[in-house]
XYZ file of C-alpha atoms in Angstrom:
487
model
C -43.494 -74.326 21.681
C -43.843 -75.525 25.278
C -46.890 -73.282 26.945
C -46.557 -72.353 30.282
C -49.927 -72.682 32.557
C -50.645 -69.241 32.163
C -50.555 -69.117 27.937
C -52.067 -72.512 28.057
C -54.934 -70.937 30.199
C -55.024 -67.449 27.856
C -55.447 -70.129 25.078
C -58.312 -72.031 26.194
C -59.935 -68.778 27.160
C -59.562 -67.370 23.895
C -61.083 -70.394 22.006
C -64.118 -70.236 24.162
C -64.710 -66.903 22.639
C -63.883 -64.814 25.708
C -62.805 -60.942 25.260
C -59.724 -61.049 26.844
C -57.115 -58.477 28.399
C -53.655 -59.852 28.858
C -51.206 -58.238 31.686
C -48.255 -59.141 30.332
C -45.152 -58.081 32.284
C -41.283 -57.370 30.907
C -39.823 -60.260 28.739
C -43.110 -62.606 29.874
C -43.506 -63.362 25.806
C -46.382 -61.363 24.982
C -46.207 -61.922 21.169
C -45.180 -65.372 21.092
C -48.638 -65.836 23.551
C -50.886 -64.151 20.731
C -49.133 -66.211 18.007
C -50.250 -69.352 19.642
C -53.526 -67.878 20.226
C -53.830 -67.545 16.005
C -51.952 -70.451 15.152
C -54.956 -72.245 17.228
C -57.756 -71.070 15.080
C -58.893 -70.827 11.275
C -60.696 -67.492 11.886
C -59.599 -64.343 9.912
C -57.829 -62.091 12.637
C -56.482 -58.430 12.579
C -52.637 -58.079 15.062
C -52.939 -54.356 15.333
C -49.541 -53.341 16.606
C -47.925 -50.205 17.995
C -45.439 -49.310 14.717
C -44.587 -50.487 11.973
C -41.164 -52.414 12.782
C -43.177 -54.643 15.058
C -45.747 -55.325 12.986
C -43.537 -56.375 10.283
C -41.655 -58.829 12.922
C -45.370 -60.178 13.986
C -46.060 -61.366 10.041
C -43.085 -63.350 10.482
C -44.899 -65.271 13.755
C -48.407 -65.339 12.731
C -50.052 -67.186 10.453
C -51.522 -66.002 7.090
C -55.122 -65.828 8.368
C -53.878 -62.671 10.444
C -53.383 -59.407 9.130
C -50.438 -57.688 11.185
C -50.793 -54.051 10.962
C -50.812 -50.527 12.617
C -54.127 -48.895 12.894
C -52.393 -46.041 10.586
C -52.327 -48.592 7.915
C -55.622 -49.855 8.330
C -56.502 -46.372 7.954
C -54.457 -46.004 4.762
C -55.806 -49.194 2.910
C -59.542 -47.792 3.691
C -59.283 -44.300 3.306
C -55.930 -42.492 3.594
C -54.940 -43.540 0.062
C -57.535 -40.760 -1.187
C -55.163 -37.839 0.588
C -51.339 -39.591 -1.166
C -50.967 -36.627 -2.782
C -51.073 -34.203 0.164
C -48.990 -37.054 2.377
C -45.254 -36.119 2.855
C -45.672 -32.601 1.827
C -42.846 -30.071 2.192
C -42.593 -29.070 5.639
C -42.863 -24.947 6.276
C -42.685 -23.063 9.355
C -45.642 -22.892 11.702
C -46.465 -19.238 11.083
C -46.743 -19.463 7.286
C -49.395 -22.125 7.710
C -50.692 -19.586 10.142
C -50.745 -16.742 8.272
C -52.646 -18.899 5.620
C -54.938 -19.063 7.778
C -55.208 -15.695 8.692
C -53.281 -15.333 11.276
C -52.233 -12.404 11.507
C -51.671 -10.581 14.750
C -49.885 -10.399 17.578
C -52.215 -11.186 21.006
C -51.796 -9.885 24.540
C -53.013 -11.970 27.287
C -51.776 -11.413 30.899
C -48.339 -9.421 30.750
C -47.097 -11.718 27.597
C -47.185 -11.120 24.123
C -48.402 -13.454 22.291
C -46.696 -13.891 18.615
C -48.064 -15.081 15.297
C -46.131 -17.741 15.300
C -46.776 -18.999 18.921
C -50.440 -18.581 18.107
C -49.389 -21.057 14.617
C -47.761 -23.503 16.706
C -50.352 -23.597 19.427
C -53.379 -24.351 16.423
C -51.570 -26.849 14.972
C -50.903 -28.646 17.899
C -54.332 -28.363 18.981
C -55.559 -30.191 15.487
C -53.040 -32.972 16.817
C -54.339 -32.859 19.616
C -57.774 -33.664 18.571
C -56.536 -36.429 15.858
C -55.097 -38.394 18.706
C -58.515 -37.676 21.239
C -62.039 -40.591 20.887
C -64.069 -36.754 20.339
C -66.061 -36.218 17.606
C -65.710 -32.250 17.038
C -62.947 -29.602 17.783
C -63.169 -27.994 21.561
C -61.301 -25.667 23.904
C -59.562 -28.566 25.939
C -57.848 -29.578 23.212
C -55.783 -25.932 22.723
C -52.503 -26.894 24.520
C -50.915 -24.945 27.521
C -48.727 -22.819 27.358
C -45.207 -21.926 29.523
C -46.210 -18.332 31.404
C -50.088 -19.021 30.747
C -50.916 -21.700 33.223
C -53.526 -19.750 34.808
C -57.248 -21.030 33.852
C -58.313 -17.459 32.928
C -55.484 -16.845 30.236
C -55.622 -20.297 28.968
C -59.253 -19.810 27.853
C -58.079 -16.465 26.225
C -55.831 -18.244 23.795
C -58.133 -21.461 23.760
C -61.088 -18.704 22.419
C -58.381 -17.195 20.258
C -56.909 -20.009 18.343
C -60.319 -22.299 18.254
C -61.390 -20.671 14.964
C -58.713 -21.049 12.659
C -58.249 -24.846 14.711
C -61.315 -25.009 12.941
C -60.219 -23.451 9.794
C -57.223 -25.837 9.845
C -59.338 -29.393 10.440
C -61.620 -27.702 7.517
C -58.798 -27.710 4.808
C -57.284 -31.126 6.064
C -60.719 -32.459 4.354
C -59.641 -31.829 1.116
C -57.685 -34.717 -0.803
C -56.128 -32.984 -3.411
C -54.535 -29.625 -1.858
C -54.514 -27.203 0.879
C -52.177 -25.109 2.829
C -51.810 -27.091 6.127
C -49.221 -29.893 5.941
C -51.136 -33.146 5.962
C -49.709 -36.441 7.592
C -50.532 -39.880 8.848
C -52.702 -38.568 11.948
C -55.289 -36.621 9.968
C -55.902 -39.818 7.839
C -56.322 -41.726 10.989
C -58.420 -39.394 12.472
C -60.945 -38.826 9.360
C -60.958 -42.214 9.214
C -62.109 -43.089 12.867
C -64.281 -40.143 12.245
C -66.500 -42.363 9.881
C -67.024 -45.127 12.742
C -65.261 -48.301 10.624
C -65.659 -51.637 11.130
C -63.576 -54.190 10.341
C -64.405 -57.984 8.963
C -61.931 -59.705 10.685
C -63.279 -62.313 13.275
C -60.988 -61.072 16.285
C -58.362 -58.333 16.702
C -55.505 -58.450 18.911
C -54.056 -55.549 20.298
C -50.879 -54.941 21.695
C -49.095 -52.336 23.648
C -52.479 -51.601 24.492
C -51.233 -49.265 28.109
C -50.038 -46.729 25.620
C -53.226 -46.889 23.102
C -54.006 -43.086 22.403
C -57.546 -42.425 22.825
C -58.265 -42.614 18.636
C -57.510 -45.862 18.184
C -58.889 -47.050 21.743
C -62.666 -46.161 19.809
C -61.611 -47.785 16.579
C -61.132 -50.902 18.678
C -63.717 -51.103 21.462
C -66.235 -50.286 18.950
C -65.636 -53.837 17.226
C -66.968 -55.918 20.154
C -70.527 -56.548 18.900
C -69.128 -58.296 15.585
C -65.607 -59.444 16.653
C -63.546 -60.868 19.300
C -61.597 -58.489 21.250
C -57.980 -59.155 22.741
C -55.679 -56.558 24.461
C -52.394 -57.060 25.684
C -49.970 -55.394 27.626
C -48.643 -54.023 30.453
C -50.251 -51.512 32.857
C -47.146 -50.962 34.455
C -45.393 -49.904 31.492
C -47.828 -46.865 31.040
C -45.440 -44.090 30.803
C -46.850 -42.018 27.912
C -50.047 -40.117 28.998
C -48.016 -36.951 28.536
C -48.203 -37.162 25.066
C -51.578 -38.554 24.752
C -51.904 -42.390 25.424
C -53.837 -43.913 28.328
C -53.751 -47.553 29.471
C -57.327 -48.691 28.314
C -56.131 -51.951 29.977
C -58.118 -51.347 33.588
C -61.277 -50.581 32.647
C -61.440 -53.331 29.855
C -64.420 -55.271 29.840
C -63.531 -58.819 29.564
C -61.433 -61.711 31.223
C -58.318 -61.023 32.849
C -55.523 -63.089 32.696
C -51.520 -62.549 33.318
C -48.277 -63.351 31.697
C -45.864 -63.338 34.855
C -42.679 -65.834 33.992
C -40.181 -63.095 32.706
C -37.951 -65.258 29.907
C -35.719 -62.125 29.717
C -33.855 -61.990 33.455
C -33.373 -64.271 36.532
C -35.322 -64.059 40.050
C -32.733 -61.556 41.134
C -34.248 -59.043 39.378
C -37.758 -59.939 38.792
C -37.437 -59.076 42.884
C -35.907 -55.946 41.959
C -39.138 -55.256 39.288
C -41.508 -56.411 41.939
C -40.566 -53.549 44.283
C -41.569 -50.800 41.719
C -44.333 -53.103 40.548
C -45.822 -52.749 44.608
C -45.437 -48.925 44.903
C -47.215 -48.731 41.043
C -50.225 -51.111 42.262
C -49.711 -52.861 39.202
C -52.078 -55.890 39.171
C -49.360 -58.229 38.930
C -46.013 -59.609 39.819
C -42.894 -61.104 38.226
C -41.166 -64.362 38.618
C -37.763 -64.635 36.765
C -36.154 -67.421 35.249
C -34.135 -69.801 37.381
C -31.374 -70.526 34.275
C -30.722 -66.772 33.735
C -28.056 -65.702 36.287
C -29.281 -61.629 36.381
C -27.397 -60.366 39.324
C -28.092 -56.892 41.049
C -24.805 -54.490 41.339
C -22.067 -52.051 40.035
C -20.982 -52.055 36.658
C -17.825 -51.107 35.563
C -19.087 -50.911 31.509
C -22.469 -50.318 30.812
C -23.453 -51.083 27.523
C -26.933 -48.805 28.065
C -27.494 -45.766 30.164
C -31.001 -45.208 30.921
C -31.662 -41.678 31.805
C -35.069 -39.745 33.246
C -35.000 -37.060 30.975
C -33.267 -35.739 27.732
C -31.641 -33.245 29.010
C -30.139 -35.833 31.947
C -29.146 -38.743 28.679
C -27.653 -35.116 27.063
C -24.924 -34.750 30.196
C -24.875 -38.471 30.155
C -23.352 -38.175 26.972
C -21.027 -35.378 27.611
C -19.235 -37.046 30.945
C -18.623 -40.544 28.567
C -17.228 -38.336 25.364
C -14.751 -36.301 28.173
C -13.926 -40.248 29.343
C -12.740 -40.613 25.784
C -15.719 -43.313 25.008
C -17.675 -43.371 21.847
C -21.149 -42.907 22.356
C -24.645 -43.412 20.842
C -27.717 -41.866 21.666
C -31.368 -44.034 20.957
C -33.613 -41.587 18.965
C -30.710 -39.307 17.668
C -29.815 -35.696 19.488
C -32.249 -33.891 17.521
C -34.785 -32.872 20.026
C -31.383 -31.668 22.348
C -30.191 -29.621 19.423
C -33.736 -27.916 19.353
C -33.236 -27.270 22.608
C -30.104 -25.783 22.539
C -30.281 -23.985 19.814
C -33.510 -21.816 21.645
C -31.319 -21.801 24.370
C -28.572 -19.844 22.748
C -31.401 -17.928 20.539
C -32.527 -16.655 24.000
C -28.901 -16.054 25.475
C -27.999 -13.895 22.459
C -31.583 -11.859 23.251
C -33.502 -13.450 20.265
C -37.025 -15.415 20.547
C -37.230 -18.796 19.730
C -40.208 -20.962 17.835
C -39.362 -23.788 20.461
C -42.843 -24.811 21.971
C -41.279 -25.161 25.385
C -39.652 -21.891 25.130
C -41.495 -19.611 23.153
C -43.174 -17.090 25.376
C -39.613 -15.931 27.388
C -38.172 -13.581 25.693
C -34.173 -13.770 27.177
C -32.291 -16.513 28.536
C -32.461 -14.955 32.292
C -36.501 -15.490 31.944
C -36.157 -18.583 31.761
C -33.531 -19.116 35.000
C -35.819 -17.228 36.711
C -38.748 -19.450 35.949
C -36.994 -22.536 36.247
C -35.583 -21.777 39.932
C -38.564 -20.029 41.160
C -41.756 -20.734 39.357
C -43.648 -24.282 40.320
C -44.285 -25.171 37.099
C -40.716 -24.479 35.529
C -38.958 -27.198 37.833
C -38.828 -30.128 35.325
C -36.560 -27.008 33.109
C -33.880 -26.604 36.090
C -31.775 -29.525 34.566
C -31.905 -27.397 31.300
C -30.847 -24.559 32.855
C -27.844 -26.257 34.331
C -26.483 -28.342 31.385
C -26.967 -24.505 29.541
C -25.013 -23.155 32.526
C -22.173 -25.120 32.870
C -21.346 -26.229 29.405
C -22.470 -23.452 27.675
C -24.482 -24.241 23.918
C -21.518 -24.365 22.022
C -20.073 -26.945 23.588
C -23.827 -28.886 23.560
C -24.067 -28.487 20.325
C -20.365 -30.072 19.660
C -21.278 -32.788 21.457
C -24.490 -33.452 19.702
C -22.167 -33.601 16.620
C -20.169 -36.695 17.576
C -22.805 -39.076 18.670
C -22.040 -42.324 17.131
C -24.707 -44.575 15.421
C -25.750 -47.215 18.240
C -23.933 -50.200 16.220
C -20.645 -48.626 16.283
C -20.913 -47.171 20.208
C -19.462 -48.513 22.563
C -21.952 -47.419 24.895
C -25.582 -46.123 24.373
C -27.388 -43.772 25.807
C -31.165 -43.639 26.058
C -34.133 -42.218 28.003
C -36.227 -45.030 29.358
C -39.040 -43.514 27.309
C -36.917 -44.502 23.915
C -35.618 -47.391 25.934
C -39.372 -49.032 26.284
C -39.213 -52.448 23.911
C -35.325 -52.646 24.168
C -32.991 -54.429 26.146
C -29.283 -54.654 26.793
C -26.759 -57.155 28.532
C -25.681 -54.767 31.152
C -27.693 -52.102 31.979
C -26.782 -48.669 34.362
C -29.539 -46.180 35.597
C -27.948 -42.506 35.542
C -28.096 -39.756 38.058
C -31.578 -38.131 36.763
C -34.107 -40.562 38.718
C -33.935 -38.671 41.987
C -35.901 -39.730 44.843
C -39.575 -37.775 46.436
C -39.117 -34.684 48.453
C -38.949 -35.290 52.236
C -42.279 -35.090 54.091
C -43.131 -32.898 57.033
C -42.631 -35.892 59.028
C -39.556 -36.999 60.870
C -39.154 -40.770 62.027
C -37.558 -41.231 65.836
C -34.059 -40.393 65.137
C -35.483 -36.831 63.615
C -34.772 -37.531 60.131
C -37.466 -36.772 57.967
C -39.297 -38.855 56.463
C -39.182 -39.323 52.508
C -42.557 -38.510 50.613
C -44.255 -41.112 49.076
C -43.006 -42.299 45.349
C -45.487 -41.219 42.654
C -47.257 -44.023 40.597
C -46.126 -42.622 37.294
C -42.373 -42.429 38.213
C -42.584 -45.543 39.272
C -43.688 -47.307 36.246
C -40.971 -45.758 34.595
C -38.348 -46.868 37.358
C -39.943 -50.269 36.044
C -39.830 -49.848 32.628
C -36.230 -48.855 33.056
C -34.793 -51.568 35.805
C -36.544 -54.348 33.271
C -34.217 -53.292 30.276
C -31.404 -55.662 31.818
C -30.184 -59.317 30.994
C -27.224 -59.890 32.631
C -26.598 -57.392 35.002
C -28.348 -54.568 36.435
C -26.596 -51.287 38.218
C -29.362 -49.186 40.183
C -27.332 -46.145 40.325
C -29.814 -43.429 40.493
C -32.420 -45.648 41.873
C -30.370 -46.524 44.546
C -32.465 -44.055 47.108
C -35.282 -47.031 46.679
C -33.262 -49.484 49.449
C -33.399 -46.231 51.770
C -37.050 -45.497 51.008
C -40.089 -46.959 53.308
C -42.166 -48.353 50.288
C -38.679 -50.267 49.132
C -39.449 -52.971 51.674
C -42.726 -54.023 50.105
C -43.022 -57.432 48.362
């Protein structure tokens, strides 16, 4: 390959031994850049990537002196091989692990009632919760909130409630042969990490390393006295602290270099990227390539819908099947079905197991919460899919998703979208704009409130999926917004 200045420089930099961190924007080549890194040295190296599909593209690029694997199977080859027979087990509901472990009765905190199986779910969860955490022992922060208990006083009730059979649970995950909690790739990991490994390889490269959960953050950080460390990424593309991950990127101790020539779309849109890029103060900017003709506009055929939420891809999906197109949705409709299935549990006066749903106890709790309750707003949209289509007709729909390769359009959130991209790309309806301020400009309008960091990394994320042509749709408020003037 041709190097442009900046992988030349990340080159020379890495051959001089330097711990680097790599801001790599969308399409800038991030794993070509660390193949040329490896294919410039003899030394043993470790490419510790974010699954397994990627890592199995990586062995293609690399040479044999680097090892391209997850930090799961590092975990596996040292230590997770002892637990193979407890790996995969059959799965069981949450409260008959629970009630293996003793629990047994039903707990009221506040005005809600508290179930054996909410009081399952919630230790489990708090196990995972702790596998994916750098902490060396169990703790009350790591009990999850709950819908209903958001107030600090009842949390610590069910955090002092469930904490001993958390403990009870992390207790029988420590045996290799059997026990009565279902044991998967996590708990290796974690038991693993637990022991403080260290690897022989001369440098590790990691990549993805905005969305590097906590866990494997340690494993890696701790190899710095022995080995040379690499991370590479995108700070921008940081979208998934919600379920654990933190970019470890910023407060990485080494040089800093950038990948900023985008090979994937034209300067049309790496102007478009550089908007959301300002209002994220991500530490760098884009420059697209002249020879790829990205324009900016409507599209009449999308072949990708990128939605904010599920629940928004879910009526995405519903409006194209009424238009009589055939449809696929990235990840699959399960996590929709689970939703309305507890939807209609609740409409037909039953209780559902659903994490997000589990402490209303009818379908009118939860409009109420939704529409007047703070915390319940990201549920609304739930609500009004529910509402209007009614779970029958949800679950129908669910039914005749296509598989991607034979849709003629596909549907994603720009969560599942991250990694992808498509020729012509449309942003739905979901991705609505800040509240209005108290403040009214000279005309008496108000003034909108200011865009939140995290939304707009995922604006980002999801504008940057695009080849050929990019519709802004329900991004569109951004040329109306005061921070979409900023360079």
């Amino acid at each position: 390959m041709n190097p442009t200045d900046e992988q030349a420089a990340a080159a020379d930099h890495f051959h001089a031994g330097d711990h680097l961190v790599l801001q790599a924007g969308a399409g800038t080549g991030k794993t070509t850049t660390l193949a040329l890194l490896a294919h410039g040295t003899q030394r043993r190296g470790r490419y510790l990537a974010y699954n397994r599909a990627i890592a199995r593209d990586a062995a293609t690029r690399f040479p044999t002196t680097v090892a391209c694997k997850t930090a799961h199977a590092m975990a596996y080859a040292a230590l997770g091989h002892r637990f193979a027979r407890r790996l995969n087990g059959p799965r069981q509901p949450s409260w008959r692990t629970g009630q293996a472990l003793g629990i047994t009765k039903t707990l009221r905190i506040g005005d809600r009632d508290i179930s054996t199986r909410t009081l399952s779910n919630a230790t489990l969860r708090t196990v995972t919760r702790f596998c994916h955490s750098a902490d060396d022992r169990l703790s009350l922060h790591h009990v999850p909130r709950l819908r209903g208990l958001e107030d600090d006083s009842l949390h610590t009730q069910l955090a002092e409630t469930v904490m001993p059979f958390a403990h009870k649970a992390w207790s029988d995950l420590q045996h290799p042969d059997d026990g009565v909690v279902r044991f998967d790739h996590d708990h290796y990991l974690k038991i693993w990490a637990l022991t403080h490994p260290q690897t022989t390889a001369e440098f590790l490269l990691l990549d993805e390393a905005q969305d590097t959960n906590p866990v494997v953050e340690q494993i890696f950080t701790a190899q710095r006295d022995h080995a040379q460390l690499v991370m590479v990424g995108d700070s921008a593309q940081a979208i998934y602290h919600w379920r654990g991950a933190r970019d470890v990127m910023t407060g990485f101790q080494g040089t800093a270099l950038a990948l900023s020539q985008s090979f994937r779309f034209g300067p049309r849109l790496a102007a478009e990227a550089n908007r959301w890029l300002a209002i994220a103060t991500a530490p760098i900017r884009l420059s697209g390539t002249e020879t790829v003709p990205t324009e900016v506009g409507p599209v009449d055929r999308a072949d990708a819908v990128l939605c904010r939420t599920n629940v928004g891809a879910m009526g995405t999906v519903m409006d194209l099947l009424a238009a009589g197109i055939q449809v696929g949705l990235v990840g699959g409709g399960g996590s929709l079905q689970a939703l309305a299935l507890a939807a209609r549990d609740l409409k037909q006066g039953r209780r559902t197991g659903h994490p997000e749903l589990v402490l209303f106890t009818c379908w009118g709790e939860v409009q109420d919460y939704a529409a007047h309750d703070p915390a319940g707003r990201d549920l609304q949209p739930l609500v009004d899919l529910v509402d209007t289509h009614g779970t029958d007709a949800l679950l129908t729909a669910i039914d005749r998703i296509q598989p991607e390769d034979l849709a003629e359009v596909t549907v994603s959130t720009a969560h599942k979208a991250k990694g992808r991209e498509w020729p012509r790309v449309r942003i739905a309806n979901d991705f609505t704009p800040p509240e209005d301020s108290e403040e009214r400009d000279e005309t008496g309008r108000p003034i909108p409130g200011p865009i939140d960091e995290g939304e707009a990394r995922l604006a980002y994320v999801a504008i940057t999926r695009a080849r050929e042509r990019l519709d802004l749709g329900g991004l569109s408020w951004i040329n109306d917004h005061p921070d979409g003037c900023l360079s």
